[in-house]
Amino acid sequence: TDLILIHSNKLNYTTLDNKHIARLIASGNTHTHTHYLVIQLNGKLSRGRYQLYTEFTGELADDLAGLYRSEYEEEGVRKIVATSQMHPTHARKTFPCFDEPAMKAVFYITLIHPIGTVALSNGNETGQFAVTQTKFEPTKKMSTYLLAIIVSDYTHLYIRIWGRRAAIEQGQGNYALNVTGPVLDFFQSYYNISYPLSKSDQIALPDFYFGAMENWGLVTYRETNLLYDPVTSSIRNKETTATIIAHELAHMWFGNLVTLRWWNEVWLNEGFASYVSYLGADHAEPTWNLILLDDVHRVFSVDALVSSHPLSSKEDSIILPDQISEQFDVISYSKVHRHQKDLMYYMTGYLNHFAYSNMIGNDLWQHLEMAVEANNVSLPHPVYDIMNRWVLQMGFPVVTIDTSTGKVSQKHFLLDPDYEWLIPVRWMKSGVVQRNIWWLMEKEVVNVDMKSGSSWVLANINVTGYYRVNYDLGNWERLLSQLIAEHQVIPVMNRAQLVDDAFNLARAQLVSTNLALRTTSYLLVETEYIPWQSALNNLDYYYLMLDRTEVYQPMQDYMKKLVTPLFLHFKNITSEWTHVPDRLTDQYNQVNAIRMACTTGVTECQKLTTTWFKQWMDRPQHNLIHPNLRSAVYCSAMAAGDEAEWEFGWSQLKNATVASEASKLMSALACTSLLCFHRYLSYTLNPAMIRKQDATSVITSVASNRVGQGLAWDFVREQWEYMFTQYGVGSFSFASMISGVTARFSTTAELQQLKEFEREHSAAGFGSATLALQQALERTTANINWLQQNKQEVLDWFNSQTGQEMH
Ligand SMILES: *[C@@H]1O[C@H](CO)[C@@H](O)[C@H](O)[C@H]1NC(C)=O
Ligand SMILES: *[C@@H]1O[C@H](CO)[C@@H](O)[C@H](O)[C@H]1NC(C)=O
Ligand SMILES: *[C@@H]1O[C@H](CO)[C@@H](O)[C@H](O)[C@H]1NC(C)=O
Ligand SMILES: *[C@@H]1O[C@H](CO)[C@@H](O)[C@H](O)[C@H]1NC(C)=O
Ligand SMILES: [Zn+2]
C-alpha cells in the first residue's frame, strides 16, 4: 500500500514523517466522521517493519474527552486537573493510534508535568526525572480505550483513593478505601485469578461525563460515585459508591484482561460487569441484601420497543464513533440473564484462556459448553442454542399460563410473534414452590396438570428469568385476592413483579388497564420497598400522561389515600422521625413515603418538611435534615416555597463541598413551582454556574416537573445546535436528554414538534441521540394512542376509588 490510515481526532501535526519521507496529503480532521488521519506515501511499502514519527499538539479543552481539562476551586485558588477519558473512541484525540479494542498493545508512557503536581497512569511510577517528568512501567498488553493519564495536585489514601485535597482530608475517600479491599478479594477468588496489575488507583474528578471508567489500574469516577461523606451523604449514595466501585473493579478482569473484540458486543464487557458488581458489593456489604429488580424493570421498558436492538449486532454495522457510543445503553448494561447464573460458575477457564486478548460471544458459549460437560450438568439444549436466542433476538417473551386448560405458551412481548426463546420457567402453586421446571421452547405449548380449583399459580419465582408472565383471568383474580388477604404468602419480588407485569401487559393490551390499576389496591397494607417502588415506577407513566389533564386530581387523591398508612407506618417505626430504620430497604421506602405523602398533599408531611427546611435556613451551618431524606425534603420544601427557598438552595449548591450534596440540591431546585426555570436552564450553558457534566441532568430535572416540561423542551430546541457543538464530543447524555424532555409527549401537536425538530436539525444530526430520537417518536405515537384508549377508563377508576373506604 502507499496509504496509512490511523485514527486521529483534533490533533495538529507539526512534523509527520518516516525514514521513507512521507508526503502528508491530509491530516487531523480531514475525515470528521471516521476520525482517520490519511497519510499518502511517495512509494509503496514493502514487507518489513516501519516506524512512523509524529509531533503534534492538541488543546487541553474542557470537553470531557481524550486528554481534557477539569477545574475546581480550593481555598479560593482555581486549580486544574489534566485528566483523560479514552473510552470508547477518544484515545485518538490524545495521540494518533489504532483505536480499536482488538488492537491490543503495550504502552510505554512518560509524562512531563508542572512542578508541584503528581502524574498518574495505568502502570506504577518507575522513576521521576527532575521533578517534572514521571515515567511509568510498561502497561500490560491492552486496548487503547483503557489508557489513562492524569496530572493533578491531588493527595491520596493507602491503596490509593485520590481526590481533591480538601475532600480527602475530610475523610470522603475512606468509604471507597474500605470497600475496595474486600471487593478485590472477592473478585480474585470469584474469578480464581489474582489481580493482574501491580497497583490500583482510583480517582474522583470534578468534571467527568460518565459515572466511572475502568481504565486498567487507574479507574476514574465522578465525585458523587467515589466520594462518600458520612455526615451529609445518604445510604443511597453509599450503595451507589459500593456498586459502582464493584462494577469498575470487576472490569479489571472482565473487560480489561479479556476484552470484547469489537463494539457490537458491548454486553460482553458491561452485562457481565453489571451482573457481578452486585455479587462484589454484596460481599462488601452483606447486611444490605442488595437486589437487582430496578435494573430488570428499566431494561424491560426499553427492550419492549420496536426500536430496541439485539444485545449483539453485526460487527460491520457499528463503525462510526457515534454508533459506538450508542451501544452503551441500558440494554447492554442490564439485560442480565439471571437464569444463566448457574453457568457463571464456569467462567474461570474462559478468562484464563483469553487473557490479554479478545473474545466474541460464541467463544463464551463454547467454553461454557465444555464446562457444563466437564461438570456433568444436564441441560436440555446446547448452551449456544439457549444463549444465542437471548443475544441475537431483541426483546423478550411473555409466558402465558392458562390455569383453566393447563396450557403454557410463549410469545414475543409486543412484537413479532415469530421470535422464540428457550425458557426455564420456575413456578409455585398456592405458595408452595414446585420442583419441576418447565422448559418452554419453540412454538410448542406445554400441557400441565394444574388441578386449579381455588388454588393459584405463580411463575418466575423471585424473578430469576428474563420474561413476563400472563395468566387467565380466573388466576389473576385469585392472585389479587391473595394479595389483599395475606400478601406475605407471595414472595416480595413477585409482589413487585405482579404489579409490573400487569401494568406492562395492560400497555400491550393483553390485560385490561383496570386489572393493572387493581394490583395497586393492596398497597394499603404493604410496607415493603420493592413492591412500592415497582408501583411508583409504573404510576410514573400515569403521572406523565395525565398530570396535565383532569385525571390529575382524582389520581392524587387515590395516591394520597394509599400512601397515608405508609407515612404513618414510618412515623411509628422511626419514633416520630427520630430514628433511622435498620433495613436498607426500609430506609429506601421511608424516602418514598415522605416523597409521595408530601407531593399528594398529606398536610402533616408538608408541615414536617417545610419546618425542617426553615430550621436549616435559619442556621445554614447546621443542616439537621437526615442525609437519607434530604432529596425528598429539599424537593418538597422547594415546591412549597418561594424565591427565598430557591435562592437559599442555589447558594447552598454553589457552596457545597460534597458532590452528592450538590447533586441533591441540583435536582431539588427543579422542583420549584415558580418560574425560575429560565434562569436555571440558562445556567446549563455556563460552566461557571453548572458544570458541563451536570448540564443534561439539570435540563431533564426541569423537564420532569410538569410546570417546567414545556420550557425545557423549548430550551433544547433553541439551543440544540450550540449544545451539540459545545458539548458533543464526550457525551453520551444527549440520548437521556432527548428521552427526558420528551417523556410527557402525548399529543399530536407534540408529535408534530418532534418531527419538525428532527427535520430542522437533520443537517447537524443527532449523534449519539439518533436512536433516542427514534424511540421518542415511537413513544409519542404510542402515548397518543394510549391516552385515547385509556383516559376515560382511568379517570372512572380513580374516581371510583376515592370518596369511599377501600378494602
Ligand atoms: C508500586 O509503587 C508503589 C509506590 O511507589 C510501591 O510501594 C510498590 O511496591 C510498587 N509496586 C510494584 C509492583 O512495583
Ligand atoms: C426467594 O427469595 C427469598 C429471599 O429474597 C428466599 O428466602 C427464597 O428462598 C427464594 N425462593 C426461591 C424459591 O428461590
Ligand atoms: C407502631 O409500632 C408498634 C410496634 O413497633 C406497633 O405495635 C403498633 O401497632 C404500631 N402502630 C401503628 C399505628 O402502626
Ligand atoms: C459556605 O461554606 C463555608 C465553609 O464551609 C461557610 O463558612 C459559609 O458560611 C457557607 N456559606 C453559606 C451561605 O452557608
Ligand atoms: Zn462498565
Tab-separated table of C-alpha atoms in Angstrom, residues 297 300-301 304 396 398 413-414 468-471 476 480 483 494-523 530-546 551 555 558-559 562 782-783 786 789-790 793-795 797-798 801:
chain	number	residue	atom	x	y	z
A	297	HIS	CA	-37.539	-3.172	35.065
A	300	PHE	CA	-37.770	-4.351	30.123
A	301	SER	CA	-39.195	-0.932	29.333
A	304	ALA	CA	-40.222	-3.818	24.590
A	396	PHE	CA	-38.105	-10.772	25.426
A	398	VAL	CA	-44.260	-13.165	27.684
A	413	PHE	CA	-43.775	-9.416	24.149
A	414	LEU	CA	-45.368	-6.674	21.996
A	468	ARG	CA	-43.053	-11.534	31.778
A	469	VAL	CA	-45.970	-13.725	32.802
A	470	ASN	CA	-49.644	-13.500	31.982
A	471	TYR	CA	-52.468	-15.691	33.353
A	476	TRP	CA	-55.358	-13.195	38.140
A	480	LEU	CA	-55.358	-10.367	43.647
A	483	LEU	CA	-52.598	-10.073	47.866
A	494	ASN	CA	-43.091	-11.431	42.888
A	495	ARG	CA	-45.454	-8.935	44.518
A	496	ALA	CA	-43.396	-6.290	42.769
A	497	GLN	CA	-43.430	-8.324	39.572
A	498	LEU	CA	-47.179	-8.886	39.554
A	499	VAL	CA	-47.676	-5.133	39.604
A	500	ASP	CA	-45.040	-4.535	36.942
A	501	ASP	CA	-46.252	-7.336	34.671
A	502	ALA	CA	-49.890	-6.268	34.973
A	503	PHE	CA	-49.116	-2.655	34.059
A	504	ASN	CA	-46.976	-3.659	31.113
A	505	LEU	CA	-49.371	-6.316	29.883
A	506	ALA	CA	-52.046	-3.634	30.011
A	507	ARG	CA	-49.851	-1.358	27.910
A	508	ALA	CA	-49.640	-4.151	25.368
A	509	GLN	CA	-53.414	-4.685	25.629
A	510	LEU	CA	-53.032	-8.228	26.891
A	511	VAL	CA	-54.941	-7.440	30.090
A	512	SER	CA	-57.224	-4.539	30.942
A	513	THR	CA	-55.969	-1.267	32.396
A	514	ASN	CA	-58.471	-1.814	35.141
A	515	LEU	CA	-56.751	-5.024	36.211
A	516	ALA	CA	-53.387	-3.253	36.289
A	517	LEU	CA	-54.711	-0.484	38.496
A	518	ARG	CA	-56.319	-3.033	40.802
A	519	THR	CA	-52.916	-4.584	41.573
A	520	THR	CA	-52.079	-1.376	43.482
A	521	SER	CA	-55.063	-1.600	45.867
A	522	TYR	CA	-53.290	-3.955	48.254
A	523	LEU	CA	-50.522	-1.363	48.814
A	530	ILE	CA	-39.723	-3.329	46.229
A	531	PRO	CA	-43.460	-3.588	45.535
A	532	TRP	CA	-43.923	0.081	46.333
A	533	GLN	CA	-41.087	1.081	44.083
A	534	SER	CA	-42.474	-1.096	41.331
A	535	ALA	CA	-45.916	0.518	41.626
A	536	LEU	CA	-44.460	4.026	41.750
A	537	ASN	CA	-42.342	3.366	38.673
A	538	ASN	CA	-45.425	2.260	36.775
A	539	LEU	CA	-47.651	5.030	38.052
A	540	ASP	CA	-44.954	7.438	36.974
A	541	TYR	CA	-46.153	6.824	33.450
A	542	TYR	CA	-49.706	7.690	34.513
A	543	TYR	CA	-48.420	10.905	36.037
A	544	LEU	CA	-46.504	11.758	32.879
A	545	MET	CA	-49.512	11.120	30.674
A	546	LEU	CA	-52.178	12.571	32.911
A	551	VAL	CA	-57.340	12.953	35.783
A	555	MET	CA	-55.212	10.266	40.870
A	558	TYR	CA	-56.121	7.964	45.345
A	559	MET	CA	-52.364	8.038	45.883
A	562	LEU	CA	-52.670	4.672	49.562
A	782	ALA	CA	-47.769	5.088	21.379
A	783	ASN	CA	-48.647	7.623	24.088
A	786	TRP	CA	-52.717	5.034	24.887
A	789	GLN	CA	-57.879	4.331	24.633
A	790	ASN	CA	-57.403	4.644	28.373
A	793	GLU	CA	-61.290	4.263	31.944
A	794	VAL	CA	-58.514	5.533	34.193
A	795	LEU	CA	-60.490	8.611	35.227
A	797	TRP	CA	-61.413	4.050	38.052
A	798	PHE	CA	-59.670	6.684	40.157
A	801	GLN	CA	-61.661	4.586	44.388
